Amino acid sequence: MSLHGDYDSQNIFAKIIRGEAPCYKVYEDDDVLAFLDVFPQSFGHTLVIPKRAAARNLLEVDADSLTKVITVVQMLTKVLVAELQPAGVQVAQFNGAPAGQTVFHLHMHIVPRFEGEALAVHAGGKAEPEALAALQARIVARLAA
Ligand code: AMP
């Protein structure tokens, strides 16, 4: 499955939206869900997805859902910067396997970048559950502050 094809309602992010798979949720509203990447490329790597759009990528998503997603991306990027104090932040989105997409439900990556730290391999090593839970708690607390 790549740039063109049918939306698979059994993809892992669709299961997370339906509550059939777990996630380290940091933000949710009626339209958008954000959670920690469990194979983080950096400390604080967060994913933001539309809940209502059955869109595999940027080409398929409706403008309203996309607007809601990018608005949350900006809000959470500010929260992550305030909490984690990175030296930079990457915001990325991939379309099709040759472009690096591995999960075919539209998502945006927020990847904090720290001075002198290289990115981990994309969708590489799994983070420790305790570390993810502690980070989740920090971000949720900062959001509520
Ligand atoms: P992409 O390669 O752009 O499709 O990004 C998919 C991202 O989802 C990768 O960075 C993976 O590490 C991440 N990922 C895969 N499964 C899960 C999961 N169950 N929970 C959180 N993140 C996941």
mmCIF file of C-alpha atoms and ligand atoms in Angstrom:
data_model
loop_
_atom_site.group_PDB
_atom_site.id
_atom_site.type_symbol
_atom_site.label_atom_id
_atom_site.label_comp_id
_atom_site.label_asym_id
_atom_site.label_seq_id
_atom_site.Cartn_x
_atom_site.Cartn_y
_atom_site.Cartn_z
ATOM 1 C CA MET A 1 0.000 0.000 0.000
ATOM 2 C CA SER A 2 1.448 3.336 -0.898
ATOM 3 C CA LEU A 3 0.439 6.704 -2.312
ATOM 4 C CA HIS A 4 -2.822 5.507 -3.882
ATOM 5 C CA GLY A 5 -5.210 2.885 -2.567
ATOM 6 C CA ASP A 6 -8.101 2.225 -0.245
ATOM 7 C CA TYR A 7 -8.174 3.332 3.394
ATOM 8 C CA ASP A 8 -7.681 0.302 5.685
ATOM 9 C CA SER A 9 -9.878 0.733 8.758
ATOM 10 C CA GLN A 10 -7.723 -1.859 10.571
ATOM 11 C CA ASN A 11 -4.586 0.319 10.502
ATOM 12 C CA ILE A 12 -3.031 0.898 13.926
ATOM 13 C CA PHE A 13 -4.013 4.574 14.188
ATOM 14 C CA ALA A 14 -7.660 3.778 13.325
ATOM 15 C CA LYS A 15 -7.577 1.194 16.128
ATOM 16 C CA ILE A 16 -6.122 3.785 18.513
ATOM 17 C CA ILE A 17 -8.909 6.241 17.592
ATOM 18 C CA ARG A 18 -11.544 3.570 18.284
ATOM 19 C CA GLY A 19 -9.880 2.655 21.585
ATOM 20 C CA GLU A 20 -9.013 -0.834 20.324
ATOM 21 C CA ALA A 21 -5.274 -0.229 20.733
ATOM 22 C CA PRO A 22 -3.488 1.722 23.477
ATOM 23 C CA CYS A 23 -1.591 4.966 23.134
ATOM 24 C CA TYR A 24 0.219 7.509 25.292
ATOM 25 C CA LYS A 25 -2.351 10.229 24.666
ATOM 26 C CA VAL A 26 -1.274 13.822 25.242
ATOM 27 C CA TYR A 27 -4.246 15.668 23.683
ATOM 28 C CA GLU A 28 -7.705 14.904 22.318
ATOM 29 C CA ASP A 29 -10.721 16.877 21.145
ATOM 30 C CA ASP A 30 -13.695 15.980 18.930
ATOM 31 C CA ASP A 31 -11.606 16.061 15.756
ATOM 32 C CA VAL A 32 -7.958 15.520 16.624
ATOM 33 C CA LEU A 33 -5.896 13.068 18.695
ATOM 34 C CA ALA A 34 -2.223 13.428 19.665
ATOM 35 C CA PHE A 35 -0.050 10.755 21.252
ATOM 36 C CA LEU A 36 3.587 9.853 21.748
ATOM 37 C CA ASP A 37 5.411 7.927 19.056
ATOM 38 C CA VAL A 38 6.397 4.620 20.670
ATOM 39 C CA PHE A 39 9.432 4.340 18.356
ATOM 40 C CA PRO A 40 10.604 7.917 18.908
ATOM 41 C CA GLN A 41 13.195 9.550 16.734
ATOM 42 C CA SER A 42 13.891 12.033 19.530
ATOM 43 C CA PHE A 43 12.765 12.731 23.078
ATOM 44 C CA GLY A 44 9.232 14.121 22.837
ATOM 45 C CA HIS A 45 8.392 12.749 19.359
ATOM 46 C CA THR A 46 4.626 13.242 19.086
ATOM 47 C CA LEU A 47 2.068 12.312 16.421
ATOM 48 C CA VAL A 48 -1.069 14.299 15.586
ATOM 49 C CA ILE A 49 -3.929 12.684 13.632
ATOM 50 C CA PRO A 50 -7.452 13.538 12.467
ATOM 51 C CA LYS A 51 -10.132 11.397 14.150
ATOM 52 C CA ARG A 52 -12.964 11.817 11.655
ATOM 53 C CA ALA A 53 -11.142 11.664 8.321
ATOM 54 C CA ALA A 54 -10.573 8.265 6.709
ATOM 55 C CA ALA A 55 -7.627 9.747 4.844
ATOM 56 C CA ARG A 56 -4.388 7.907 4.210
ATOM 57 C CA ASN A 57 -2.394 10.996 3.374
ATOM 58 C CA LEU A 58 -2.265 14.695 2.535
ATOM 59 C CA LEU A 59 -3.764 14.132 -0.905
ATOM 60 C CA GLU A 60 -6.933 12.592 0.536
ATOM 61 C CA VAL A 61 -7.679 14.623 3.653
ATOM 62 C CA ASP A 62 -10.426 17.261 3.593
ATOM 63 C CA ALA A 63 -9.363 20.844 4.222
ATOM 64 C CA ASP A 64 -11.365 21.175 7.430
ATOM 65 C CA SER A 65 -9.695 18.163 9.071
ATOM 66 C CA LEU A 66 -6.290 19.320 7.871
ATOM 67 C CA THR A 67 -6.839 22.775 9.335
ATOM 68 C CA LYS A 68 -7.817 21.265 12.673
ATOM 69 C CA VAL A 69 -4.778 18.977 12.678
ATOM 70 C CA ILE A 70 -2.250 21.713 11.859
ATOM 71 C CA THR A 71 -3.780 24.001 14.479
ATOM 72 C CA VAL A 72 -3.200 21.308 17.122
ATOM 73 C CA VAL A 73 0.305 20.684 15.722
ATOM 74 C CA GLN A 74 1.180 24.328 16.329
ATOM 75 C CA MET A 75 -0.357 24.347 19.807
ATOM 76 C CA LEU A 76 1.455 21.151 20.837
ATOM 77 C CA THR A 77 4.738 22.270 19.309
ATOM 78 C CA LYS A 78 4.603 25.307 21.592
ATOM 79 C CA VAL A 79 3.831 23.069 24.579
ATOM 80 C CA LEU A 80 6.680 20.671 23.752
ATOM 81 C CA VAL A 81 9.129 23.535 23.321
ATOM 82 C CA ALA A 82 8.072 25.065 26.627
ATOM 83 C CA GLU A 83 8.331 21.755 28.477
ATOM 84 C CA LEU A 84 11.367 20.110 26.861
ATOM 85 C CA GLN A 85 13.391 23.163 25.791
ATOM 86 C CA PRO A 86 14.743 21.681 22.538
ATOM 87 C CA ALA A 87 17.096 23.720 20.344
ATOM 88 C CA GLY A 88 14.827 23.130 17.327
ATOM 89 C CA VAL A 89 11.719 21.253 16.212
ATOM 90 C CA GLN A 90 10.980 19.304 13.043
ATOM 91 C CA VAL A 91 7.399 19.035 11.836
ATOM 92 C CA ALA A 92 7.079 16.358 9.164
ATOM 93 C CA GLN A 93 4.497 14.393 7.218
ATOM 94 C CA PHE A 94 5.116 11.557 4.745
ATOM 95 C CA ASN A 95 2.998 10.362 1.836
ATOM 96 C CA GLY A 96 3.530 6.876 0.392
ATOM 97 C CA ALA A 97 6.058 4.218 1.355
ATOM 98 C CA PRO A 98 8.861 5.584 -0.837
ATOM 99 C CA ALA A 99 8.519 8.879 1.065
ATOM 100 C CA GLY A 100 8.853 7.084 4.410
ATOM 101 C CA GLN A 101 5.196 6.486 5.316
ATOM 102 C CA THR A 102 4.619 3.296 7.317
ATOM 103 C CA VAL A 103 1.137 3.897 8.793
ATOM 104 C CA PHE A 104 -1.561 4.789 6.287
ATOM 105 C CA HIS A 105 -3.726 7.159 8.293
ATOM 106 C CA LEU A 106 -2.689 10.792 7.835
ATOM 107 C CA HIS A 107 -0.434 11.968 10.657
ATOM 108 C CA MET A 108 1.992 14.737 11.397
ATOM 109 C CA HIS A 109 5.214 14.239 13.331
ATOM 110 C CA ILE A 110 6.461 16.764 15.872
ATOM 111 C CA VAL A 111 10.114 15.926 16.521
ATOM 112 C CA PRO A 112 11.993 18.054 19.074
ATOM 113 C CA ARG A 113 15.684 18.434 18.176
ATOM 114 C CA PHE A 114 18.400 18.765 20.758
ATOM 115 C CA GLU A 115 21.847 20.246 20.173
ATOM 116 C CA GLY A 116 24.359 17.560 19.181
ATOM 117 C CA GLU A 117 21.776 14.731 19.133
ATOM 118 C CA ALA A 118 21.215 12.836 15.894
ATOM 119 C CA LEU A 119 17.789 11.487 14.994
ATOM 120 C CA ALA A 120 17.092 7.869 15.878
ATOM 121 C CA VAL A 121 16.124 5.565 13.011
ATOM 122 C CA HIS A 122 12.604 6.256 11.714
ATOM 123 C CA ALA A 123 10.140 3.759 13.285
ATOM 124 C CA GLY A 124 13.190 2.089 14.892
ATOM 125 C CA GLY A 125 13.714 1.162 18.553
ATOM 126 C CA LYS A 126 10.763 1.042 20.947
ATOM 127 C CA ALA A 127 10.900 3.384 23.964
ATOM 128 C CA GLU A 128 10.534 2.073 27.519
ATOM 129 C CA PRO A 129 6.889 2.207 28.727
ATOM 130 C CA GLU A 130 7.966 3.950 31.963
ATOM 131 C CA ALA A 131 9.809 6.658 30.016
ATOM 132 C CA LEU A 132 6.831 7.199 27.705
ATOM 133 C CA ALA A 133 4.403 7.388 30.640
ATOM 134 C CA ALA A 134 6.619 9.906 32.462
ATOM 135 C CA LEU A 135 6.915 12.049 29.348
ATOM 136 C CA GLN A 136 3.157 11.830 28.735
ATOM 137 C CA ALA A 137 2.547 13.073 32.294
ATOM 138 C CA ARG A 138 4.894 16.034 31.789
ATOM 139 C CA ILE A 139 3.205 17.119 28.547
ATOM 140 C CA VAL A 140 -0.319 16.691 29.921
ATOM 141 C CA ALA A 141 0.625 18.703 33.016
ATOM 142 C CA ARG A 142 2.162 21.468 30.903
ATOM 143 C CA LEU A 143 -0.989 21.558 28.738
ATOM 144 C CA ALA A 144 -3.153 21.966 31.817
ATOM 145 C CA ALA A 145 -0.945 24.708 33.294
HETATM 146 P P1 AMP B 1 5.189 7.220 9.192
HETATM 147 O O1 AMP B 1 6.397 6.361 8.938
HETATM 148 O O2 AMP B 1 5.324 8.640 8.772
HETATM 149 O O3 AMP B 1 3.979 6.542 8.611
HETATM 150 O O4 AMP B 1 5.018 7.296 10.749
HETATM 151 C C1 AMP B 1 4.396 6.318 11.509
HETATM 152 C C2 AMP B 1 4.917 6.504 12.895
HETATM 153 O O5 AMP B 1 4.078 5.784 13.763
HETATM 154 C C3 AMP B 1 6.340 5.996 13.110
HETATM 155 O O6 AMP B 1 7.152 7.059 13.576
HETATM 156 C C4 AMP B 1 6.170 4.904 14.153
HETATM 157 O O7 AMP B 1 7.221 4.903 15.071
HETATM 158 C C5 AMP B 1 4.858 5.267 14.795
HETATM 159 N N1 AMP B 1 4.070 4.196 15.360
HETATM 160 C C6 AMP B 1 3.803 2.987 14.826
HETATM 161 N N2 AMP B 1 2.973 2.285 15.615
HETATM 162 C C7 AMP B 1 2.707 3.081 16.677
HETATM 163 C C8 AMP B 1 1.908 2.937 17.861
HETATM 164 N N3 AMP B 1 1.214 1.810 18.101
HETATM 165 N N4 AMP B 1 1.866 3.963 18.739
HETATM 166 C C9 AMP B 1 2.553 5.084 18.508
HETATM 167 N N5 AMP B 1 3.326 5.290 17.425
HETATM 168 C C10 AMP B 1 3.407 4.305 16.518
#
